[in-house]
Coordinates of C-alpha atoms in Angstrom, one line a residue:
X19 CA -6.2 75.9 27.3
X20 CA -8.8 73.3 26.4
X21 CA -7.0 71.9 23.5
X22 CA -6.9 68.1 23.1
X23 CA -3.4 66.7 23.5
X24 CA -1.8 64.7 20.7
X25 CA -0.2 61.4 21.6
X26 CA 2.1 59.5 19.3
X27 CA 4.9 57.0 18.9
X28 CA 7.7 56.7 16.4
X29 CA 7.0 54.9 13.2
X30 CA 8.0 51.2 13.0
X31 CA 6.5 47.9 14.1
X32 CA 6.9 46.3 17.5
X33 CA 9.7 43.7 17.3
X34 CA 8.7 40.6 19.2
X35 CA 10.2 37.1 18.9
X36 CA 9.0 34.1 20.8
X37 CA 9.8 30.5 20.3
X38 CA 9.2 27.4 22.4
X39 CA 10.8 24.0 22.3
X40 CA 9.7 20.9 24.1
X41 CA 11.9 17.8 24.0
X42 CA 10.2 14.6 25.2
X43 CA 11.3 11.1 26.0
X44 CA 8.3 8.8 26.9
X45 CA 8.0 5.0 27.4
X46 CA 5.0 2.9 28.4
X47 CA 4.7 -0.8 29.3
X48 CA 1.6 -3.0 29.5
X49 CA 1.5 -6.4 31.1
X50 CA -1.4 -8.9 31.2
X51 CA -1.3 -11.2 34.2
X52 CA -4.5 -13.1 34.8
X53 CA -7.2 -10.8 36.0
X54 CA -4.8 -7.8 36.0
X55 CA -3.9 -5.4 33.3
X56 CA -0.8 -3.6 34.5
X57 CA 0.3 -0.3 32.8
X58 CA 3.3 1.8 33.8
X59 CA 5.3 4.5 32.1
X60 CA 7.6 7.5 32.4
X61 CA 7.6 10.8 30.7
X62 CA 10.6 13.2 30.7
X63 CA 10.3 16.7 29.1
X64 CA 12.6 19.6 28.7
X65 CA 10.9 23.0 28.2
X66 CA 12.7 25.9 26.5
X67 CA 11.3 29.4 26.0
X68 CA 13.1 32.0 23.9
X69 CA 11.6 35.4 24.2
X70 CA 12.7 38.8 22.9
X71 CA 10.5 41.9 22.9
X72 CA 11.1 45.5 21.9
X73 CA 8.2 47.8 22.5
X74 CA 7.5 50.5 20.0
X75 CA 8.4 53.2 22.5
X76 CA 12.0 52.0 22.3
X77 CA 12.3 54.7 19.6
X78 CA 10.1 57.2 21.3
X79 CA 6.7 58.1 22.6
X80 CA 5.6 61.7 22.6
X81 CA 2.8 64.0 23.9
X82 CA 1.9 67.4 22.5
X83 CA -0.3 69.8 24.4
X84 CA -1.3 73.5 24.2
X85 CA 1.7 74.8 26.1
X86 CA 4.5 76.7 24.2
X87 CA 2.5 77.8 21.1
X88 CA -1.0 77.7 22.6
X89 CA -2.2 75.0 20.3
X90 CA -1.3 71.3 20.5
X91 CA -1.4 70.6 16.8
X92 CA 0.9 73.6 16.2
X93 CA 3.4 72.1 18.6
X94 CA 3.1 68.8 16.7
X95 CA 4.0 70.6 13.5
X96 CA 6.9 72.5 15.1
X97 CA 8.3 69.4 16.8
X98 CA 7.9 70.6 20.4
X99 CA 6.6 67.8 22.5
X100 CA 5.7 68.5 26.1
X101 CA 6.5 64.9 27.2
X102 CA 8.8 62.3 25.6
X103 CA 9.5 58.7 26.7
X104 CA 11.8 56.0 25.4
X105 CA 11.9 52.5 26.8
X106 CA 15.0 50.6 27.7
X107 CA 13.8 47.1 26.9
X108 CA 15.0 44.0 28.8
X109 CA 17.4 41.7 27.1
X110 CA 16.2 38.5 25.4
X111 CA 15.4 35.9 28.0
X112 CA 15.6 32.1 27.9
X113 CA 13.6 30.4 30.6
X114 CA 14.2 26.6 31.1
X115 CA 12.6 23.8 33.0
X116 CA 12.3 20.0 33.4
X117 CA 9.3 17.9 34.0
X118 CA 9.3 14.3 35.1
X119 CA 6.3 12.0 35.4
X120 CA 5.8 8.4 36.2
X121 CA 2.7 6.3 36.7
X122 CA 1.5 2.8 37.6
X123 CA -2.0 1.5 36.9
X124 CA -3.8 -1.8 37.6
X125 CA -7.1 -2.7 36.0
X126 CA -8.5 -5.6 37.9
X127 CA -11.2 -7.7 36.3
X128 CA -12.7 -9.1 39.5
X129 CA -15.5 -10.7 37.6
X130 CA -17.3 -10.2 34.2
X131 CA -19.6 -7.7 36.1
X132 CA -17.0 -5.9 38.2
X133 CA -13.9 -4.0 37.3
X134 CA -11.7 -2.0 39.6
X135 CA -9.0 0.5 38.5
X136 CA -6.2 1.6 40.8
X137 CA -3.4 4.0 39.9
X138 CA -0.7 6.2 41.2
X139 CA 1.2 9.0 39.4
X140 CA 4.1 11.2 40.5
X141 CA 5.0 14.5 38.9
X142 CA 8.1 16.7 39.4
X143 CA 8.3 20.0 37.6
X144 CA 11.5 21.9 38.4
X145 CA 11.1 25.7 38.9
X146 CA 11.7 27.8 35.9
X147 CA 15.2 29.3 35.6
X148 CA 16.6 31.7 33.1
X149 CA 19.7 30.6 31.2
X150 CA 21.6 33.8 32.1
X151 CA 19.9 34.3 35.5
X152 CA 17.9 37.3 34.2
X153 CA 15.0 36.7 36.7
X154 CA 13.9 38.9 39.6
X155 CA 11.3 39.0 42.3
X156 CA 10.3 41.2 45.2
X157 CA 11.0 40.5 48.8
X158 CA 8.1 41.6 50.9
X159 CA 10.1 41.2 54.1
X160 CA 12.6 43.9 53.2
X161 CA 11.1 45.7 50.2
X162 CA 14.1 44.9 48.1
X163 CA 14.3 43.7 44.5
X164 CA 16.0 40.3 44.3
X165 CA 17.8 39.0 41.3
X166 CA 18.7 35.4 40.5
X167 CA 22.3 34.3 41.2
X168 CA 24.9 34.7 43.9
X169 CA 26.1 38.1 42.8
X170 CA 24.5 41.2 41.4
X171 CA 24.2 41.1 37.6
X172 CA 26.4 43.6 35.7
X173 CA 23.8 44.5 33.0
X174 CA 21.2 46.1 35.2
X175 CA 20.1 49.7 34.4
X176 CA 22.4 52.0 36.4
X177 CA 19.7 54.6 37.2
X178 CA 17.5 51.8 38.6
X179 CA 20.0 50.3 41.0
X180 CA 21.0 53.8 42.1
X181 CA 17.5 54.5 43.3
X182 CA 16.3 51.1 44.4
X183 CA 17.9 48.4 46.6
X184 CA 18.7 45.3 44.5
X185 CA 20.3 42.3 46.0
X186 CA 21.2 38.8 44.8
X187 CA 19.1 35.7 45.7
X188 CA 21.7 34.2 48.0
X189 CA 21.8 37.4 50.1
X190 CA 18.0 37.4 50.3
X191 CA 17.8 33.8 51.3
X192 CA 15.9 32.8 48.2
X193 CA 16.6 29.8 45.9
X194 CA 19.6 30.9 43.9
X195 CA 18.3 30.5 40.3
X196 CA 14.6 30.0 40.4
X197 CA 13.7 32.4 43.3
X198 CA 10.9 30.0 44.4
X199 CA 10.9 26.7 46.1
X200 CA 10.5 23.4 44.3
X201 CA 7.3 21.4 45.0
X202 CA 8.2 17.7 45.4
X203 CA 4.9 16.6 47.0
X204 CA 2.9 15.8 43.9
X205 CA 1.6 12.2 44.4
X206 CA -1.6 11.7 42.6
X207 CA -3.7 8.6 43.4
X208 CA -6.6 7.3 41.2
X209 CA -9.3 4.9 41.9
X210 CA -12.3 3.8 39.8
X211 CA -15.0 1.1 39.7
X212 CA -17.4 -0.2 37.1
X213 CA -20.3 -2.5 38.1
X214 CA -23.0 -4.2 36.0
X215 CA -25.6 -4.7 38.8
X216 CA -27.9 -6.8 36.7
X217 CA -25.1 -8.9 35.2
X218 CA -26.0 -7.9 31.7
X219 CA -24.8 -5.4 29.2
X220 CA -27.7 -3.0 29.5
X221 CA -26.9 -1.2 32.7
X222 CA -23.5 0.0 34.2
X223 CA -22.6 2.1 37.2
X224 CA -19.3 3.9 37.2
X225 CA -17.5 5.9 39.9
X226 CA -14.1 7.4 40.2
X227 CA -11.8 9.7 42.0
X228 CA -8.4 11.3 41.0
X229 CA -5.9 13.8 42.1
X230 CA -4.1 15.8 39.4
X231 CA -1.1 18.2 39.3
X232 CA -0.8 21.2 37.1
X233 CA 2.6 22.3 35.9
X234 CA 3.9 25.9 36.4
X235 CA 3.0 27.8 33.2
X236 CA 5.7 29.5 31.2
X237 CA 4.0 32.8 31.7
X238 CA 5.2 32.5 35.3
X239 CA 8.8 32.5 34.1
X240 CA 8.3 35.5 31.7
X241 CA 6.5 37.5 34.5
X242 CA 9.8 37.2 36.5
X243 CA 11.9 38.9 33.8
X244 CA 12.3 42.6 33.2
X245 CA 12.3 44.5 36.4
X246 CA 15.7 46.2 37.0
X247 CA 16.7 45.2 33.4
X248 CA 14.2 47.5 31.8
X249 CA 12.7 50.9 32.5
X250 CA 11.2 54.0 30.9
X251 CA 13.2 57.2 30.4
X252 CA 10.9 60.2 30.8
X253 CA 11.6 63.7 29.5
X254 CA 9.3 66.3 31.0
X255 CA 8.8 69.9 29.9
X256 CA 10.0 71.9 33.0
X257 CA 9.2 75.4 31.7
X258 CA 6.2 76.0 29.5
X259 CA 7.9 79.0 27.9
X260 CA 11.0 77.1 26.8
X261 CA 10.9 74.3 24.2
X262 CA 13.5 72.2 26.0
X263 CA 12.4 69.0 24.2
X264 CA 12.7 69.4 20.5
X265 CA 12.9 67.4 17.3
X266 CA 15.0 66.1 15.6
X267 CA 16.6 64.9 18.9
X268 CA 14.1 65.1 21.8
X269 CA 16.3 62.9 24.1
X270 CA 19.2 65.3 24.8
X271 CA 17.8 67.3 27.8
X272 CA 18.1 66.3 31.4
X273 CA 15.9 63.3 31.9
X274 CA 14.6 61.4 34.9
X275 CA 14.0 57.7 35.0
X276 CA 10.4 56.8 35.9
X277 CA 12.0 53.8 37.6
X278 CA 9.7 50.9 38.5
X279 CA 6.5 52.6 39.7
X280 CA 4.7 49.3 39.8
X281 CA 6.6 46.2 40.8
X282 CA 5.7 42.6 40.5
X283 CA 7.0 39.5 42.1
X284 CA 6.4 35.8 42.8
X285 CA 6.0 34.3 46.3
X286 CA 9.0 32.1 47.1
X287 CA 6.6 29.5 48.4
X288 CA 4.6 28.5 45.3
X289 CA 3.3 24.9 45.3
X290 CA 1.8 23.4 42.2
X291 CA -1.9 23.8 41.6
X292 CA -3.7 20.6 42.6
X293 CA -7.1 19.4 41.4
X294 CA -9.4 16.7 42.8
X295 CA -12.0 15.2 40.5
X296 CA -14.8 12.7 41.4
X297 CA -17.8 11.4 39.5
X298 CA -20.5 8.8 39.6
X299 CA -22.8 7.9 36.7
X300 CA -25.4 5.3 35.7
X301 CA -25.6 4.2 32.1
X302 CA -28.6 2.4 30.6
X303 CA -29.4 1.1 27.1
X304 CA -33.0 2.1 26.3
X305 CA -34.3 1.0 22.9
X306 CA -31.7 2.1 20.4
X307 CA -30.3 4.8 22.7
X308 CA -27.6 5.0 25.3
X309 CA -28.6 7.1 28.4
X310 CA -26.0 8.2 30.9
X311 CA -26.9 10.3 34.0
X312 CA -23.9 11.4 36.1
X313 CA -22.6 13.7 38.8
X314 CA -19.2 15.4 38.4
X315 CA -17.3 17.3 41.1
X316 CA -14.1 19.2 40.8
X317 CA -12.1 21.0 43.5
X318 CA -9.0 23.0 42.7
X319 CA -6.5 24.2 45.3
X320 CA -3.3 26.4 45.2
X321 CA -4.7 28.5 42.4
X322 CA -2.5 31.5 41.8
X323 CA -3.8 35.0 42.4
X324 CA -2.4 38.5 42.5
X325 CA -2.2 40.6 45.7
X326 CA -1.2 44.2 45.9
X327 CA 1.0 44.5 49.0
X328 CA 0.7 48.3 48.8
X329 CA -3.0 48.4 48.9
X330 CA -4.1 49.9 52.2
X331 CA -6.6 48.0 54.3
X332 CA -10.1 49.5 54.5
X333 CA -10.5 52.0 57.4
X334 CA -11.9 55.3 58.5
X335 CA -8.6 57.1 58.1
X336 CA -8.4 59.1 54.8
X337 CA -6.1 57.7 52.1
X338 CA -2.5 58.9 52.3
X339 CA 0.2 57.4 50.0
X340 CA 2.7 57.8 52.8
X341 CA 0.9 55.1 54.7
X342 CA 1.7 52.5 52.0
X343 CA 3.8 49.6 53.1
X344 CA 6.4 50.3 50.4
X345 CA 6.2 54.1 49.6
X346 CA 8.8 53.9 46.9
X347 CA 6.3 52.0 44.7
X348 CA 2.8 52.6 43.4
X349 CA 1.6 49.0 43.4
X350 CA 3.5 45.9 44.6
X351 CA 1.8 42.9 42.9
X352 CA 2.8 39.6 44.4
X353 CA 1.6 36.5 42.7
X354 CA 1.0 33.7 45.2
X355 CA -1.1 30.6 45.7
X356 CA -4.1 30.0 47.9
X357 CA -7.1 30.5 45.7
X358 CA -9.7 27.7 45.4
X359 CA -12.7 26.7 43.4
X360 CA -15.3 24.0 43.5
X361 CA -17.6 22.7 40.8
X362 CA -20.7 20.5 40.9
X363 CA -22.5 19.4 37.8
X364 CA -25.4 17.1 36.8
X365 CA -24.8 15.7 33.3
X366 CA -27.4 13.9 31.2
X367 CA -26.2 12.4 27.9
X368 CA -28.4 10.6 25.4
X369 CA -26.7 9.1 22.3
X370 CA -28.1 7.2 19.3
X371 CA -25.8 5.7 16.7
X372 CA -26.8 6.1 13.1
X373 CA -29.5 3.6 12.3
X374 CA -32.6 3.8 10.0
X375 CA -31.4 7.2 8.8
X376 CA -31.4 8.8 12.2
X377 CA -28.6 9.7 14.7
X378 CA -28.4 12.2 17.5
X379 CA -26.4 13.2 20.5
X380 CA -27.9 15.3 23.4
X381 CA -26.0 16.7 26.3
X382 CA -27.6 18.6 29.2
X383 CA -25.6 20.1 32.1
X384 CA -26.9 21.8 35.3
X385 CA -23.9 23.2 37.1
X386 CA -22.7 25.5 39.8
X387 CA -19.1 26.6 40.4
X388 CA -17.8 28.8 43.2
X389 CA -14.4 30.5 43.2
X390 CA -12.5 33.3 45.0
X391 CA -10.1 34.0 42.1
X392 CA -10.1 34.7 38.4
X393 CA -9.8 31.3 36.7
X394 CA -9.0 32.7 33.3
X395 CA -6.0 34.8 34.3
X396 CA -3.9 34.1 37.4
X397 CA -2.1 37.4 36.8
X398 CA -5.3 39.4 36.9
X399 CA -5.6 42.4 39.3
X400 CA -6.7 41.7 42.8
X401 CA -10.4 41.3 43.7
X402 CA -12.2 44.0 45.6
X403 CA -11.2 43.0 49.2
X404 CA -7.9 41.1 49.4
X405 CA -7.9 41.4 53.2
X406 CA -11.2 39.4 53.6
X407 CA -10.9 36.9 50.8
X408 CA -13.8 34.8 52.0
X409 CA -16.0 37.7 50.8
X410 CA -14.7 37.3 47.3
X411 CA -16.1 33.8 47.0
X412 CA -18.9 33.7 44.5
X413 CA -20.2 32.1 41.3
X414 CA -17.7 31.5 38.5
X415 CA -18.8 33.8 35.6
X416 CA -17.4 31.3 33.1
X417 CA -19.9 28.6 34.1
X418 CA -23.5 28.9 32.8
X419 CA -26.1 27.5 35.1
X420 CA -27.8 25.3 32.5
X421 CA -26.6 24.2 29.0
X422 CA -28.3 22.0 26.4
X423 CA -26.5 21.0 23.2
X424 CA -27.8 18.5 20.7
X425 CA -26.7 17.5 17.3
X426 CA -28.6 15.3 14.8
X427 CA -28.6 13.7 11.4
X428 CA -31.8 12.8 9.7
X429 CA -31.9 11.2 6.2
X430 CA -35.5 11.9 5.1
X431 CA -37.3 8.6 4.3
X432 CA -38.2 9.5 0.7
X433 CA -36.9 8.0 -2.5
X434 CA -35.7 4.7 -3.9
X435 CA -34.9 2.2 -1.3
X436 CA -36.6 4.3 1.4
X437 CA -39.7 3.8 3.5
X438 CA -41.7 6.2 1.3
X439 CA -41.4 6.3 -2.5
X440 CA -39.3 3.2 -2.9
X441 CA -40.8 2.6 -6.3
X442 CA -40.1 6.1 -7.7
X443 CA -38.7 6.2 -11.2
X444 CA -35.1 7.3 -11.4
X445 CA -35.9 10.8 -12.7
X446 CA -38.3 11.5 -9.8
X447 CA -35.8 10.1 -7.2
X448 CA -33.2 12.6 -8.5
X449 CA -35.6 15.3 -7.2
X450 CA -37.4 13.8 -4.2
X451 CA -34.9 11.3 -2.8
X452 CA -31.6 11.7 -1.0
X453 CA -32.5 14.7 1.2
X454 CA -30.8 15.1 4.5
X455 CA -31.2 17.4 7.5
X456 CA -28.3 18.0 9.9
X457 CA -28.0 20.5 12.8
X458 CA -26.3 21.6 16.0
X459 CA -28.4 23.5 18.6
X460 CA -27.1 25.3 21.6
X461 CA -29.3 26.6 24.4
X462 CA -27.6 28.2 27.5
X463 CA -28.7 30.4 30.3
X464 CA -27.2 33.8 30.8
X465 CA -23.8 34.7 32.0
X466 CA -23.4 35.7 35.6
X467 CA -22.3 39.3 36.1
X468 CA -21.2 41.6 38.9
X469 CA -22.8 45.0 39.6
X470 CA -20.4 47.9 39.8
X471 CA -20.0 51.6 40.5
X472 CA -17.1 54.0 39.6
X473 CA -17.4 57.3 41.4
X474 CA -16.3 56.9 45.1
X475 CA -13.6 55.5 47.3
X476 CA -15.7 54.1 50.1
X477 CA -12.9 52.2 51.9
X478 CA -10.2 55.0 51.8
X479 CA -7.9 52.7 49.8
X480 CA -7.6 54.9 46.7
X481 CA -9.8 52.3 44.9
X482 CA -12.5 54.3 43.1
X483 CA -15.3 51.9 42.2
X484 CA -16.0 48.3 43.0
X485 CA -19.2 46.5 43.9
X486 CA -22.0 48.6 45.3
X487 CA -24.3 48.1 48.3
X488 CA -27.0 45.6 47.6
X489 CA -30.5 46.3 49.1
X490 CA -32.5 44.0 46.8
X491 CA -32.3 41.1 44.4
X492 CA -31.3 43.1 41.4
X493 CA -32.7 40.6 38.8
X494 CA -36.1 41.3 37.3
X495 CA -38.4 38.5 36.0
X496 CA -36.4 36.4 33.6
X497 CA -39.6 35.4 31.8
X498 CA -40.1 38.9 30.5
X499 CA -36.4 39.7 29.9
X500 CA -36.6 39.5 26.1
X501 CA -39.7 41.7 26.0
X502 CA -37.9 44.3 28.2
X503 CA -34.9 44.2 25.9
X504 CA -37.0 44.8 22.8
X505 CA -38.8 47.7 24.6
X506 CA -35.5 49.3 25.5
X507 CA -36.0 48.8 29.2
X508 CA -33.4 47.6 31.7
X509 CA -33.3 44.0 32.6
X510 CA -31.8 44.7 36.1
X511 CA -33.3 46.7 38.9
X512 CA -31.2 49.8 39.6
X513 CA -33.2 50.4 42.9
X514 CA -31.7 47.2 44.3
X515 CA -28.2 48.8 44.6
X516 CA -26.7 52.0 46.1
X517 CA -23.4 53.8 45.6
X518 CA -21.4 53.5 48.8
X519 CA -20.6 56.8 50.5
X520 CA -17.1 57.9 49.9
X521 CA -14.7 57.6 52.8
X522 CA -17.0 55.6 55.1
X523 CA -14.3 53.0 55.7
X524 CA -15.6 49.8 54.2
X525 CA -16.4 48.3 50.8
X526 CA -19.8 47.7 49.1
X527 CA -21.6 44.6 50.4
X528 CA -22.7 43.1 47.1
X529 CA -21.3 39.6 46.3
X530 CA -19.7 38.8 43.0
X531 CA -21.7 37.7 40.0
X532 CA -25.2 37.9 41.4
X533 CA -26.8 39.2 38.2
X534 CA -27.9 36.9 35.3
X535 CA -27.6 38.2 31.7
X536 CA -29.5 37.2 28.6
X537 CA -29.4 33.6 27.6
X538 CA -28.6 32.2 24.1
X539 CA -30.4 29.9 21.7
X540 CA -28.6 29.2 18.5
X541 CA -29.8 26.9 15.7
X542 CA -27.3 26.0 13.0
X543 CA -28.9 23.8 10.3
X544 CA -27.8 22.1 7.1
X545 CA -30.2 21.0 4.4
X546 CA -28.4 18.7 1.9
X547 CA -29.3 16.8 -1.2
X548 CA -27.2 13.8 -2.2
X549 CA -26.8 12.1 -5.6
X550 CA -24.9 8.9 -6.2
X551 CA -22.7 9.1 -9.2
X552 CA -20.3 6.9 -11.1
X553 CA -22.2 3.7 -10.1
X554 CA -22.3 4.7 -6.5
X555 CA -18.5 5.1 -6.3
X556 CA -18.9 8.8 -5.5
X557 CA -21.5 11.1 -4.0
X558 CA -22.3 14.7 -5.1
X559 CA -23.9 16.8 -2.3
X560 CA -25.6 20.2 -2.5
X561 CA -25.5 22.0 0.9
X562 CA -27.6 24.8 2.2
X563 CA -26.0 25.9 5.5
X564 CA -27.9 28.2 7.8
X565 CA -26.2 29.8 10.8
X566 CA -28.7 31.2 13.4
X567 CA -31.3 29.6 11.1
X568 CA -34.3 31.3 12.8
X569 CA -32.6 34.7 12.9
X570 CA -33.1 34.9 16.6
X571 CA -31.5 37.8 18.3
X572 CA -29.0 36.5 20.9
X573 CA -28.5 39.6 23.1
X574 CA -25.2 40.7 24.6
X575 CA -24.7 41.6 28.2
X576 CA -25.7 45.1 29.3
X577 CA -23.7 47.6 31.3
X578 CA -23.6 46.6 35.0
X579 CA -22.4 50.1 36.3
X580 CA -25.2 51.4 38.4
X581 CA -24.0 55.0 37.8
X582 CA -24.3 54.6 34.0
X583 CA -27.4 55.8 32.2
X584 CA -27.5 52.5 30.4
X585 CA -27.4 50.2 33.4
X586 CA -29.1 47.0 32.6
X587 CA -30.0 48.2 29.0
X588 CA -29.0 45.8 26.3
X589 CA -27.7 47.6 23.2
X590 CA -26.1 44.8 21.2
X591 CA -26.8 41.4 19.8
X592 CA -24.9 38.6 18.2
X593 CA -24.7 37.8 14.5
X594 CA -27.9 37.6 12.5
X595 CA -28.8 34.7 10.2
X596 CA -26.2 33.9 7.5
X597 CA -26.3 31.3 4.8
X598 CA -23.8 29.4 2.7
X599 CA -24.5 27.4 -0.4
X600 CA -22.0 24.8 -1.7
X601 CA -21.4 21.6 -3.7
X602 CA -19.3 18.8 -2.4
X603 CA -18.0 15.7 -4.1
X604 CA -17.0 12.6 -2.0
X605 CA -15.3 9.8 -3.9

């Protein structure tokens, strides 16, 4: 005992083939009638996905432990695995879909100082279907697998359909080919207004509102393939004294199909994701600059999320797999809609076009976004408490609270034809003139993070870990964060959290993303020297590029597991300063 098992797969690369085709017919028409600028158009698209995958375990995956010979590496040399698996891959699949869009827009020039924009768009995206009806889903009403079509396919894995109930879509009452309903209510109005309140070109007020429709992603179609068309064939060592699984052919003994231990499906009611956007801004020309201050709001609805139908609700009764709703499966992941998010942002934009050797662009954003789902992956695992989804609403970790980005170009005013040294001789101008400083600077506050623990199952759901109990703020003084990082001290307060007691019947009470990690300040600078050559028909430039020019450590996020000895301690940083020298010829 005590030997480390060996794991391995057969030699050979994974064979994946994925190709997508989009065929599009589009037509737009513009009409000018008095004060009206009318625009209308149609857009028709045909989507085709062609996907084939063969995992490496199609030729075998093996585990060697210390049974039989007493030493796992000896078993490896003898060719005596204790476990073998080969995958029966699903056939190649060919999802297909149509998208139709039409719009009408009217820009009304009410006066030289007032413009109104009105528009309406309609979108219809047909549900994905597979060319040979190789799509499946899960019916939560009956616990059956459902395949597309009016009859059961003939190419399903026999061992799977012998152990699980599989029925065609028409018998289950699902849409025959797509397995989910078409969403035809996708009307999207738009309205906008622009006013020059002082009847001049120096100030403008803009406001607008729009409703937008997101199409169903192709990943949704691929997620509905596989199922009873693929499985893993497992060969398990029944007697530790008999090498019943042997090379050169380890797949000859009695096997058992692992079946579909975790099943996935798509809700038959799956409306398109809809997004509302609104904004108001005030623009003003000040000296040689354009200043724009605006508010932007966005609300998304019908965001897909994943729910495990086999996850027991929290309670005082100890976990028992027999109490699962569908005991034949481990997890039953049903993707459905109902998630939401909302974003509010203050934007300040200052822009100066190139003049007198200077140009710059500055953008500042102060924002807050709340969501109850993962906006980066709709197929992500469920959040902590799917039975009380309002408790999952919290800050979106992808949105930084404050961001400042500015870029600039400065041609130094030295040399012939410049403010200083305009009378320099040619030889001196070749050294002192033509210098230029460019740069892009990014300043952002830290990412929002969630505290975590990993040791107990407080809610009796067989979920070990989650978010802990919160008894304090958890964030230490942000002003001293960099000093604490350099001193090797935690930037979060471990005393503000407690590991929930196992089996108590409810989850930890901490909200999502209540900790703020280290911010970032990145200066990328270019110092350049320009020479006019060939009678000013070409320009030679020497460039000295500095990335992270001031070599400032931009620290990574620390561990947020309160049971870890490194909780809140930052151990990594981003790239140090790097430099690049180059010559460039423009002609």
